[in-house]
Coordinates of C-alpha atoms and ligand atoms in Angstrom, one line a residue:
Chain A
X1 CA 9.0 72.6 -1.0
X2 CA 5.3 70.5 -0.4
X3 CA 5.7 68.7 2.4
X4 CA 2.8 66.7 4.2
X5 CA 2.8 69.5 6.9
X6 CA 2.2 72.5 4.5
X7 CA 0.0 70.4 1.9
X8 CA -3.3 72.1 1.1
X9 CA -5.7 70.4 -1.5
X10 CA -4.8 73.2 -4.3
X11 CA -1.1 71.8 -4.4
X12 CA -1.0 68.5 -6.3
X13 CA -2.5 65.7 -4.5
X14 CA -0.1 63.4 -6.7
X15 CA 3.8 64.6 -7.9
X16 CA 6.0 62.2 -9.2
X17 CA 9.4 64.1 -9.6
X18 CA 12.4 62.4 -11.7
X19 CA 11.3 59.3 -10.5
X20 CA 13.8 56.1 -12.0
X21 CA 13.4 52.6 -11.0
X22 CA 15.2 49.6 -11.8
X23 CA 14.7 45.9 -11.8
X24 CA 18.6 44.9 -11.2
X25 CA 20.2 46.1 -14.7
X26 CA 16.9 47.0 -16.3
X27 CA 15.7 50.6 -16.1
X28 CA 12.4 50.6 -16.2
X29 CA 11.2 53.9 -15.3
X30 CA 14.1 57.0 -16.3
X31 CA 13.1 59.9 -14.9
X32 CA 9.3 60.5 -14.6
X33 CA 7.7 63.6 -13.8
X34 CA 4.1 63.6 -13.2
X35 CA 1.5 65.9 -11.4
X36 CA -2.4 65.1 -10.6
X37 CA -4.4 67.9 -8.7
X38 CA -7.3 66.9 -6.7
X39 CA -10.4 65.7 -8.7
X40 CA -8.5 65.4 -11.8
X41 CA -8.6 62.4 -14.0
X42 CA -5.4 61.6 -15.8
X43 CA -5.0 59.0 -18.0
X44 CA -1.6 57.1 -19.3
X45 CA -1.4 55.3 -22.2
X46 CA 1.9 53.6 -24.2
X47 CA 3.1 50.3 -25.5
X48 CA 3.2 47.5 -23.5
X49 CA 6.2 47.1 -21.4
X50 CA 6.8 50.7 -21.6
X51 CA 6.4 50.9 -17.5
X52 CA 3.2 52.0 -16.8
X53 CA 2.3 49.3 -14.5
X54 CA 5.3 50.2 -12.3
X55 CA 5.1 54.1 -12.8
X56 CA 1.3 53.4 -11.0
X57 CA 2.2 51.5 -8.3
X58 CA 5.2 53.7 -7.5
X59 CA 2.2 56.1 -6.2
X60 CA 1.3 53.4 -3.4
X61 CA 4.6 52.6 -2.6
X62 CA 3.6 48.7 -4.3
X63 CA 7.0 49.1 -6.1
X64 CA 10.1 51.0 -4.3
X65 CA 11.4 53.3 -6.7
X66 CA 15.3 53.6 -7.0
X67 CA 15.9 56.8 -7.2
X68 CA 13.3 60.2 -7.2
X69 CA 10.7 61.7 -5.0
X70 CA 7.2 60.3 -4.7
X71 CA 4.2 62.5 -3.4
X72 CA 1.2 62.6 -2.4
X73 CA -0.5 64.8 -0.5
X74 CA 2.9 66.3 0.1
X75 CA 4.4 62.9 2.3
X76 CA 7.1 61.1 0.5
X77 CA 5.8 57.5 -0.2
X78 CA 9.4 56.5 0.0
X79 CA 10.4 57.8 3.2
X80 CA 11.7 54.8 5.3
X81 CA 9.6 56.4 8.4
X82 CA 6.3 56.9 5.9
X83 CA 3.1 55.6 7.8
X84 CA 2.1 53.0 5.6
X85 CA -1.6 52.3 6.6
X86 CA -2.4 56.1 6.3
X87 CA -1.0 56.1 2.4
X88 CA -2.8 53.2 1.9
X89 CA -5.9 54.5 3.3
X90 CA -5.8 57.1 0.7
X91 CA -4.5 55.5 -2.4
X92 CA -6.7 52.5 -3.3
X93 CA -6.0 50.3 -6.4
X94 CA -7.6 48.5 -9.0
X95 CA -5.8 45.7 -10.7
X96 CA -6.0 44.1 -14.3
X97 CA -6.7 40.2 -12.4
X98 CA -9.3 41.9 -9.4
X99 CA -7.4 40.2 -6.9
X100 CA -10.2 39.1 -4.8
X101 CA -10.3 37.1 -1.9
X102 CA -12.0 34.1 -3.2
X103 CA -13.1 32.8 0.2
X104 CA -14.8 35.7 1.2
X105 CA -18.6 36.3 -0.3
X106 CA -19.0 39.7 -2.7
X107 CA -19.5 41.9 1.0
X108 CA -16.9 40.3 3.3
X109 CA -14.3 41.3 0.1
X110 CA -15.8 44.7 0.5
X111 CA -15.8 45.2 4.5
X112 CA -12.8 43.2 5.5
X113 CA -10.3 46.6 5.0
X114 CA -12.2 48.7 7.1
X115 CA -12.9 46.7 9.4
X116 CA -9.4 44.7 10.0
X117 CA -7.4 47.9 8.9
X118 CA -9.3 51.4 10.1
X119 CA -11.1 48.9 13.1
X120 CA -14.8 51.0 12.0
X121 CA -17.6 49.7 13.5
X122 CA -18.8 46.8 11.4
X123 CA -22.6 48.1 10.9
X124 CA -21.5 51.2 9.2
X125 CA -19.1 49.8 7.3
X126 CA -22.0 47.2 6.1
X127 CA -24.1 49.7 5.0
X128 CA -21.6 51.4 3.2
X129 CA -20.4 48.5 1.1
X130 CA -24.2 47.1 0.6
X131 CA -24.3 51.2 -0.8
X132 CA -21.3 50.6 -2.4
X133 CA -22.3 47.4 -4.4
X134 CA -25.5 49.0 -5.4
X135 CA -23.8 51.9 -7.1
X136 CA -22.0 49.9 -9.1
X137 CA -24.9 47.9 -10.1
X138 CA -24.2 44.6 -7.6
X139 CA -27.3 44.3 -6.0
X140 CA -27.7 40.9 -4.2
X141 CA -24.7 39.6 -5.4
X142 CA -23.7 40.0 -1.4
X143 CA -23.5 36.7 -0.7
X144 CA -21.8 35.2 -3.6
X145 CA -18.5 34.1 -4.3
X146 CA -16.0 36.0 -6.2
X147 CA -15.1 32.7 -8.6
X148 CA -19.4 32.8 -9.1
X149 CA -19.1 36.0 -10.5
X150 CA -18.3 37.6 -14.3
X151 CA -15.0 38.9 -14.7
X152 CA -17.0 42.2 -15.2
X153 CA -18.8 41.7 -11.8
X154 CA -15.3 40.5 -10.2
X155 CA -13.8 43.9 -11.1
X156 CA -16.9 45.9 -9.9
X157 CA -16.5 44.3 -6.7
X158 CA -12.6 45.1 -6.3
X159 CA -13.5 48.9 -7.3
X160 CA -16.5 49.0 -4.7
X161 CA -13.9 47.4 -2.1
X162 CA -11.3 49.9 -2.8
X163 CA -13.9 52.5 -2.2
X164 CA -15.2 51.0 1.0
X165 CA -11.4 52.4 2.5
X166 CA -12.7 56.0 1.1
X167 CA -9.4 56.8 -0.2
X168 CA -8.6 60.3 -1.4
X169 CA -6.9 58.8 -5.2
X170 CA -7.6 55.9 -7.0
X171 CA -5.2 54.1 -9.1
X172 CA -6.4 51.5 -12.0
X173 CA -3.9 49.3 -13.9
X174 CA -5.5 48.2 -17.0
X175 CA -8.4 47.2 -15.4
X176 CA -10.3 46.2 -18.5
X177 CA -7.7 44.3 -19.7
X178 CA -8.4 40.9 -18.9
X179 CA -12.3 41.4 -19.6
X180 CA -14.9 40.0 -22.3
X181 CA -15.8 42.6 -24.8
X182 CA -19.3 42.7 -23.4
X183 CA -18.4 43.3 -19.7
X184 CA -15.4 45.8 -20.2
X185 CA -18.6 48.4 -20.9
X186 CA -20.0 47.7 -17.1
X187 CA -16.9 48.7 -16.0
X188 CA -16.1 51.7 -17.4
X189 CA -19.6 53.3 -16.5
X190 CA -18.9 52.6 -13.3
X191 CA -15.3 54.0 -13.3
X192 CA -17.1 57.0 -15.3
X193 CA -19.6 57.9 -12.7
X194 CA -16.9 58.0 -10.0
X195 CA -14.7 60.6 -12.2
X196 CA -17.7 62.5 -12.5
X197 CA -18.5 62.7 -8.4
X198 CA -14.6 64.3 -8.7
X199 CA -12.3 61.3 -7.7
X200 CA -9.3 61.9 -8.0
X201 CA -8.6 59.0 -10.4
X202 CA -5.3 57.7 -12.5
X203 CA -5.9 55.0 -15.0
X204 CA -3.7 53.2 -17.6
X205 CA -5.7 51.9 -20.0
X206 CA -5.8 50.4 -23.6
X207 CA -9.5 52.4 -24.0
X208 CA -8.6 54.9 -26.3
X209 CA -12.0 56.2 -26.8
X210 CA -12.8 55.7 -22.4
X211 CA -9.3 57.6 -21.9
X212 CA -10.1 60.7 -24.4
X213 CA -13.9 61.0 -23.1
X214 CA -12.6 61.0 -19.7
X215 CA -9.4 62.0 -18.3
X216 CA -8.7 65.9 -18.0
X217 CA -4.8 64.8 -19.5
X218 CA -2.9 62.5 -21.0
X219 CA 0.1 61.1 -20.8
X220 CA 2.0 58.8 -23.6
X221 CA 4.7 56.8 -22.1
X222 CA 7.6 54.6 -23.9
X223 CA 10.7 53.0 -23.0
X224 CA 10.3 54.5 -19.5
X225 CA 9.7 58.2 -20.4
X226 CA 7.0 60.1 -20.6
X227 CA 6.7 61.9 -24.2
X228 CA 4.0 63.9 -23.9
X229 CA 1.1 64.6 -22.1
X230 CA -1.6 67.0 -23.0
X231 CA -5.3 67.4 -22.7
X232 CA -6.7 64.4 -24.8
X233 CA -8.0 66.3 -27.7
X234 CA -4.2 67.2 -28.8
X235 CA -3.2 63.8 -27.9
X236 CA -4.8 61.7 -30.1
X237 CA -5.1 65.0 -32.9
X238 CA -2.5 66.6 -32.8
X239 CA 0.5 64.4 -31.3
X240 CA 3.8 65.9 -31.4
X241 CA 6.3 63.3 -31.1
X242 CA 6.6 61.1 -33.9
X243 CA 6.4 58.0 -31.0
X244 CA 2.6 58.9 -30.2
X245 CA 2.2 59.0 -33.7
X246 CA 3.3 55.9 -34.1
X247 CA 1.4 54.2 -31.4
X248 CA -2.3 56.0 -31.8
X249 CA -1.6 54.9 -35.3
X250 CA -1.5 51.5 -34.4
X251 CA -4.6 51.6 -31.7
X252 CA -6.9 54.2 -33.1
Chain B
X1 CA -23.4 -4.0 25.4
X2 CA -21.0 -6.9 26.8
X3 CA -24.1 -8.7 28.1
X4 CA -25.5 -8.8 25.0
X5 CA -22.6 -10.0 22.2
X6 CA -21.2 -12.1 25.2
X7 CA -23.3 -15.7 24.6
X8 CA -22.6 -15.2 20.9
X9 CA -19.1 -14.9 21.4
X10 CA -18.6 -17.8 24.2
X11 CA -20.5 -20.3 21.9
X12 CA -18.6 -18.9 18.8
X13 CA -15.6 -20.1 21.0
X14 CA -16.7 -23.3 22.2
X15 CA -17.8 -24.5 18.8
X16 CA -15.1 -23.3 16.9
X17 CA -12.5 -22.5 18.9
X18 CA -12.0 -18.9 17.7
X19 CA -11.1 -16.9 21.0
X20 CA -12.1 -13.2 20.6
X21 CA -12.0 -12.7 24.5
X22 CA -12.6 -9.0 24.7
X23 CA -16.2 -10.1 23.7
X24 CA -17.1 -12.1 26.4
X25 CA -14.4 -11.7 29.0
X26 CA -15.1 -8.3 31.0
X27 CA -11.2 -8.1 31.9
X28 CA -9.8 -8.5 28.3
X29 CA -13.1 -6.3 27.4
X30 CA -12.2 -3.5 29.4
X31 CA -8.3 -3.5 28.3
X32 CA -9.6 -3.4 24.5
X33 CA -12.0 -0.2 25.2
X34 CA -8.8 1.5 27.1
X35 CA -6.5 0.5 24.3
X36 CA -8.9 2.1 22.1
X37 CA -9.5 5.3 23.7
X38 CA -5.7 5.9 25.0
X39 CA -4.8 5.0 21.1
X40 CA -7.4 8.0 20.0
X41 CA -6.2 10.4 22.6
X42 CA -2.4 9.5 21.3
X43 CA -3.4 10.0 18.0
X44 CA -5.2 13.1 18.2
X45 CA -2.3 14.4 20.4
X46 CA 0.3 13.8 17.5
X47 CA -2.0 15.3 15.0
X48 CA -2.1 18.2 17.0
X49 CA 1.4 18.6 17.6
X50 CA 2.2 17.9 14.1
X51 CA -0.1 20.6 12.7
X52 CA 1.4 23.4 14.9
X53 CA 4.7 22.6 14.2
X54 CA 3.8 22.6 10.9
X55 CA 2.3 26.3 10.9
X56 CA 5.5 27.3 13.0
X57 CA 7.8 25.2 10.5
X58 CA 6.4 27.1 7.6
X59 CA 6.6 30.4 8.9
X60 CA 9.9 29.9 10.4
X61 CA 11.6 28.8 6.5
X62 CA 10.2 32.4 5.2
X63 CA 12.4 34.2 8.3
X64 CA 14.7 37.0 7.3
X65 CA 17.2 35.1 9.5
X66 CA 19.3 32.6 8.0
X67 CA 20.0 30.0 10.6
X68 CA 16.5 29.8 11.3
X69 CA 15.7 28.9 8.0
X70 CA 18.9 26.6 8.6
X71 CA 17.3 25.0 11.5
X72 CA 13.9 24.3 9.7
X73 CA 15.5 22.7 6.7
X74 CA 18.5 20.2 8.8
X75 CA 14.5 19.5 11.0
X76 CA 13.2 18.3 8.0
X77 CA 15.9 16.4 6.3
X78 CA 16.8 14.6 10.0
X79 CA 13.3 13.3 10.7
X80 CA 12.1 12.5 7.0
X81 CA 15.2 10.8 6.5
X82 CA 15.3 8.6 9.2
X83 CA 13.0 5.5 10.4
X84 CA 10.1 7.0 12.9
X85 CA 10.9 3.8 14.9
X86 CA 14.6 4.9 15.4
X87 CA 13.0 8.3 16.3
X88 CA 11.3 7.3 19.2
X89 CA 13.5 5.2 20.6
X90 CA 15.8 7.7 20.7
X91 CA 13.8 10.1 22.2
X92 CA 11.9 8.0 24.8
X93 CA 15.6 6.2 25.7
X94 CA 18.0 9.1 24.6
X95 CA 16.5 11.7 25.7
X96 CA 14.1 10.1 28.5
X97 CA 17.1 8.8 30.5
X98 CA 18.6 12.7 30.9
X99 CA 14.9 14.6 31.7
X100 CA 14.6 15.4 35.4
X101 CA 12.4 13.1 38.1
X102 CA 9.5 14.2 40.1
X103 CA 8.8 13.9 43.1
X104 CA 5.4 12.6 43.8
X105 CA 5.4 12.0 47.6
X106 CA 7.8 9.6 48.6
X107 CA 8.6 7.9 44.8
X108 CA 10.0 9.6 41.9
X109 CA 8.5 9.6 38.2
X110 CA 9.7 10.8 35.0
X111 CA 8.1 14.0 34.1
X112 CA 7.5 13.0 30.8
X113 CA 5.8 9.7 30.5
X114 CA 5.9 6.9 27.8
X115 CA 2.7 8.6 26.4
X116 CA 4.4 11.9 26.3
X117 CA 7.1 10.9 24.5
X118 CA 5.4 9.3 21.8
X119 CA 3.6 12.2 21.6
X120 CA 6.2 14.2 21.1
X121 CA 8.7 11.7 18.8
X122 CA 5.7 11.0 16.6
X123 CA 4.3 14.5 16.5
X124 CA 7.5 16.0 15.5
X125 CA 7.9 13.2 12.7
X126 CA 5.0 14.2 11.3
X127 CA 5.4 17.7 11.5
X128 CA 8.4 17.7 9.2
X129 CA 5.7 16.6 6.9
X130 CA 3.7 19.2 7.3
X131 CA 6.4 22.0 7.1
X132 CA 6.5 20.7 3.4
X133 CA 2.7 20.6 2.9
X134 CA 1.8 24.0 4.5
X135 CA 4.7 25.1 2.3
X136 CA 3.4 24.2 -0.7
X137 CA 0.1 25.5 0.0
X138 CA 1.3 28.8 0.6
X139 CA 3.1 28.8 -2.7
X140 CA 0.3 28.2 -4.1
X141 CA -1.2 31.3 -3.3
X142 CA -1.6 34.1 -5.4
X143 CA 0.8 36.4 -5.2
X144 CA -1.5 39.2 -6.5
X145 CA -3.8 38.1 -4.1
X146 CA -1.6 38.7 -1.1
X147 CA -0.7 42.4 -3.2
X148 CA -4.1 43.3 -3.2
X149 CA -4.1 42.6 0.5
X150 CA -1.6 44.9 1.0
X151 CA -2.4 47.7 -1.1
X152 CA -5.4 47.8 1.1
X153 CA -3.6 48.7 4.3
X154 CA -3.1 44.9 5.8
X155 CA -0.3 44.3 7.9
X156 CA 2.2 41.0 7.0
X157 CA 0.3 39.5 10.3
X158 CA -3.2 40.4 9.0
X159 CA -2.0 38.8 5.2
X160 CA -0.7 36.0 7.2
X161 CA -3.9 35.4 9.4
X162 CA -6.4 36.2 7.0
X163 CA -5.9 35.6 3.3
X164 CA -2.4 33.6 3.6
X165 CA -3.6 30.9 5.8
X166 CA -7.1 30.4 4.8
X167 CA -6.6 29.8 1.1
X168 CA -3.0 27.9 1.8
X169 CA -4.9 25.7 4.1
X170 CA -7.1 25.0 1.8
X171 CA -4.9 24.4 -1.2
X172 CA -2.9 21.5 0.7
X173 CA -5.7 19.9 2.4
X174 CA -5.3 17.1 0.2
X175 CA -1.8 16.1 0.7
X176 CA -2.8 16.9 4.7
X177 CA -5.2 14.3 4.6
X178 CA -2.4 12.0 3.4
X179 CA -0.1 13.0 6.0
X180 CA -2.8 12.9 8.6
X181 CA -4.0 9.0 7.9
X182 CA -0.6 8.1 7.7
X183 CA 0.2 9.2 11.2
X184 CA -2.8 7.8 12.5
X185 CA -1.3 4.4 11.5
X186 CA 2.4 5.2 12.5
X187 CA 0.7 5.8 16.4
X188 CA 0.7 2.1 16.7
X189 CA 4.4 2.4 16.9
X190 CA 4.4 3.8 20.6
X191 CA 3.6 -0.2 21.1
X192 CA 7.5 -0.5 21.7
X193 CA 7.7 2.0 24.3
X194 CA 4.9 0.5 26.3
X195 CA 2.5 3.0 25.7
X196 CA -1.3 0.9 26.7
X197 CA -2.7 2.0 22.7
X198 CA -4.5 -0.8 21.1
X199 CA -2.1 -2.6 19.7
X200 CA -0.3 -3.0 23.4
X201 CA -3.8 -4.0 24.9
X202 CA -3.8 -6.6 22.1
X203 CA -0.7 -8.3 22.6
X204 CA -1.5 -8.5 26.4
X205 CA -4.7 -10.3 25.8
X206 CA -2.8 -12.4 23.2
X207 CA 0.2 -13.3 25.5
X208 CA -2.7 -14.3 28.0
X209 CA -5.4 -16.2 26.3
X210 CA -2.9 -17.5 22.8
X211 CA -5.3 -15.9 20.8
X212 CA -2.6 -14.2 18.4
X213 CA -4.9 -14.4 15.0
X214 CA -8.2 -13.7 16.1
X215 CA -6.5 -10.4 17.9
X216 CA -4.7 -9.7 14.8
X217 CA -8.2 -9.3 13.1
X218 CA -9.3 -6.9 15.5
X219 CA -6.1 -4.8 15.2
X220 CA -7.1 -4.9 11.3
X221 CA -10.1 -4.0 12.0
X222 CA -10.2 -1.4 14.4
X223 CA -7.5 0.3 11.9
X224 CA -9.1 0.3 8.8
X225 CA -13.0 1.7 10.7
X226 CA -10.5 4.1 12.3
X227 CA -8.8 5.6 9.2
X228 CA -12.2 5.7 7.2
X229 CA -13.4 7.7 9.7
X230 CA -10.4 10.0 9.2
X231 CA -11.0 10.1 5.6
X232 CA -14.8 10.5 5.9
X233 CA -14.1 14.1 8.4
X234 CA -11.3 15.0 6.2
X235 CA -13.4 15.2 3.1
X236 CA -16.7 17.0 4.6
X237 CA -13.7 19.5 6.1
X238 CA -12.8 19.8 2.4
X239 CA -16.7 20.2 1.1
X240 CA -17.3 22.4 3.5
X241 CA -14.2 24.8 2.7
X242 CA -14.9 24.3 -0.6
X243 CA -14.5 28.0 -2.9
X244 CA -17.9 28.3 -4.6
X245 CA -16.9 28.3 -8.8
X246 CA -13.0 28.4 -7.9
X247 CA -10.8 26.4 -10.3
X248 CA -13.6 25.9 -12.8
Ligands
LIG1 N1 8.8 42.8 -10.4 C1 9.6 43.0 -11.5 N2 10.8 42.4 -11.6 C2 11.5 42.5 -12.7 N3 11.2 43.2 -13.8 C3 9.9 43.8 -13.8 C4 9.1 43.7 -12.6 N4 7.9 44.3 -12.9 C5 8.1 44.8 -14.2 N5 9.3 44.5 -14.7 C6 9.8 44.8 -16.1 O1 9.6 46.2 -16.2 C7 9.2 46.5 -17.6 C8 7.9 47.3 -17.6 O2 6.9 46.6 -17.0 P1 5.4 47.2 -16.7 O3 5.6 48.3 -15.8 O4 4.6 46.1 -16.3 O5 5.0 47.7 -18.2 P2 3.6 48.0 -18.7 O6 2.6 48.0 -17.6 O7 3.7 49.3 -19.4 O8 3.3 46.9 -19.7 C9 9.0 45.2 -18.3 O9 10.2 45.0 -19.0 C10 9.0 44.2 -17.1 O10 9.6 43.0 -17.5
LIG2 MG1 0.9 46.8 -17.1

């Protein structure tokens, strides 16, 4: 048994074990089992409404699960006693609509965490988000406005501001989603050149070609089960179940 | 300044006979300035009062606890249900008659003056205003917004203080501004309690010199430069807490 006291970084950073949740009557999620190791980049892909978007925020304790044991690093998410600040400090989240603050400029969306949450000392943590924005190509966009911004830009800035916490996982929900064509690109490089500094990175995503290039495995989801899950080239080659076939033969 | 408008005025009265005595008379002069300034200190009292019970109000209907969200909603119906005029009166004679005396060296005073009590009657009239309003502006923030908050290690008091507030204020500023103005006028009721604001002053001077209409003017005008100041700090409040690009 993992727990947070005997958790060493070759044990999975991430294990979701028969994990169900239900909205009242509807079961969402029926038993998911799911494991990340550190540096790893899994992606999860499935029909719409199939419960990806909750099975990802299980991992952050966003959404209570019903039922089922949520890890990482070895500390139960669900646990009533669970120290939320220090799960939060090491699972940041992307989501679909950036969820910015829009009356903060580009930096103050970037510093505010660690500076309100961990109490860093505000100089360091202002270099590291004006580092932050540069990598992911947000130079002297500091003082803008979120609403002034692309949606491409928006979503840079909500990934830089995740990062800012230096969390150990990252979770993105669909994060190109909402984006123009033209923009979804911007954001993918930059999600790219973080899975290649070995973040630890989970991703639901529509990409088909972003999610075979990058993630390590793959996981199909429907109706609240996973299917299969694989390494990505025998995914989308070879899949097994005639559901995957199904659905890469409607996205490919 | 008297000396100056004070020959205009006097001649204004003897050839015409319009009596505007506060502008030549240095008694009725002096009880229009104090009317003024006791009518802006009353005003900006219940403003005040009205915008903390507001905050309070609004936080108090989103309480686990039932019977305070009981309390907040039976607040709101009671006092925007029922004439302001019938408020104060029944504070300032209801429950002014049962407060406690002080002593002050020989004579006793109420410890809560007629000023006080309009103060407190008014600012708790328009507060149930602004339980509504702040409401409504913290509906209207995203709930994704507050989410992201939270995935990012906030506490509910850090949400609260920091992305909550900031953007709900904001978002009702408008309707605020309407509730604001319209207390700013409803002040003028503490006239029936004897509290010296303007219109009090006014009726001295005009139960003095008969000088009802030209007085009347003044209240007019003094009312309408008053609430277009209002409007005019309201609306560089709003420019300046403007969103850059939101909502466009
Ligand atoms: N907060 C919620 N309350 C009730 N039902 C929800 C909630 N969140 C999601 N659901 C339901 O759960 C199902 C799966 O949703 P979701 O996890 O968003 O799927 P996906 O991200 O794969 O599209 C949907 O039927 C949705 O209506
Ligand atoms: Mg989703």
């Amino acid at each position: 048994m993992i727990t947070a006291d005997n958790w060493t970084p070759d044990q999975p950073i991430v294990a979701l074990h028969d994990v169900h949740k239900s909205f009242g009557e509807n079961e969402v999620l029926k038993g998911i089992d799911l494991e990340v190791m550190k540096g790893e980049v899994i992606c999860i892909i499935g029909p719409s409404g199939s419960g990806k978007s909750t099975l990802i925020r299980t991992i952050n304790g966003l959404t209570p699960v019903t039922r089922g044991s949520v890890k990482v690093e070895g500390q139960e998410v669900h646990d009533p006693d669970l120290d939320k600040l220090a799960l939060r400090r090491k699972v940041g989240i992307v989501f679909q609509q950036y969820n910015l603050f829009p009356h903060k400029t580009v930096l103050q969306n970037v510093m505010m965490a660690p500076v309100l949450v961990l109490r860093e000392n505000k100089d360091e943590v202002r270099e590291r988000a004006r580092s932050l924005l540069a990598k992911v190509q947000l130079n002297g966009k500091e003082e803008a406005y979120p609403a002034e911004l692309s949606g491409g830009q928006q979503q840079r800035v909500a990934i830089a501001r995740s990062l800012c916490m230096r969390p150990d996982v990252m979770l993105f929900d669909e994060v190109t989603a909402a984006l123009d064509p033209e923009t979804v690109k911007e954001v993918l490089v930059a999600i790219k050149q973080l899975a290649g500094e070995g973040m630890t990175c989970v991703l639901v995503t529509h990409e088909m070609g972003f999610a075979r290039e990058i993630s390590d495995r793959v996981y199909f989801t429907d109706a609240g089960r996973i299917v299969e899950s694989g390494p990505p080239a025998q995914i989308f080659e070879t899949p097994k179940d005639p559901r995957t076939q199904e659905f890469l033969s409607k996205v490919l | 300044m008297l000396d100056i408008i004070a020959p205009f005025f006097e001649r204004l009265y003897e050839t015409t006979g319009l009596n505007f005595s506060p502008f030549y008379d240095p008694y009725d002069w002096n009880r229009l300035l104090r009317g003024m300034w006791v009518s802006v200190e009353l005003i900006i009292a219940i403003i005040a009062l009205s915008l903390v019970i507001g905050v309070i109000g609004a936080g108090a209907q989103t309480s686990r606890i039932r019977a305070v969200r009981w309390l907040v909603a039976a607040y709101i119906e009671i006092f925007r249900n029922t004439p302001p005029i019938v408020q104060l009166l029944f504070f300032y004679f209801g429950l002014g008659a049962i407060t406690p005396q002080v002593d002050m060296g020989g004579w006793y005073e109420p410890m809560i003056g007629s000023f006080g009590w309009a103060v407190i009657a008014i600012g708790i009239f328009g507060g149930s205003y602004n339980v509504e309003i702040f409401r409504s502006g913290v509906e209207a923030v995203p709930g994704t917004t507050v989410e992201a908050a939270e995935a990012l290690g906030f506490t509910n008091f850090q949400i609260f203080v920091y992305v909550t507030l900031p953007l709900a204020f904001r978002f009702c500023l408008p309707a605020l501004t309407n509730n604001i103005i319209s207390l700013a006028k409803t002040s003028s009721l503490a006239y029936v309690i004897a509290v010296p604001e303007i219109t009090y002053s006014l009726s001295g001077i005009w139960s003095d010199s008969v000088n009802v209409p030209e007085m009347m003017v003044l209240l007019f005008v003094y009312y309408i430069v008053l609430v277009a100041i209002i409007a005019r700090l309201m609306s560089s409040l709003e420019r300046r807490l403007a969103l850059p690009g939101y909502g466009q």
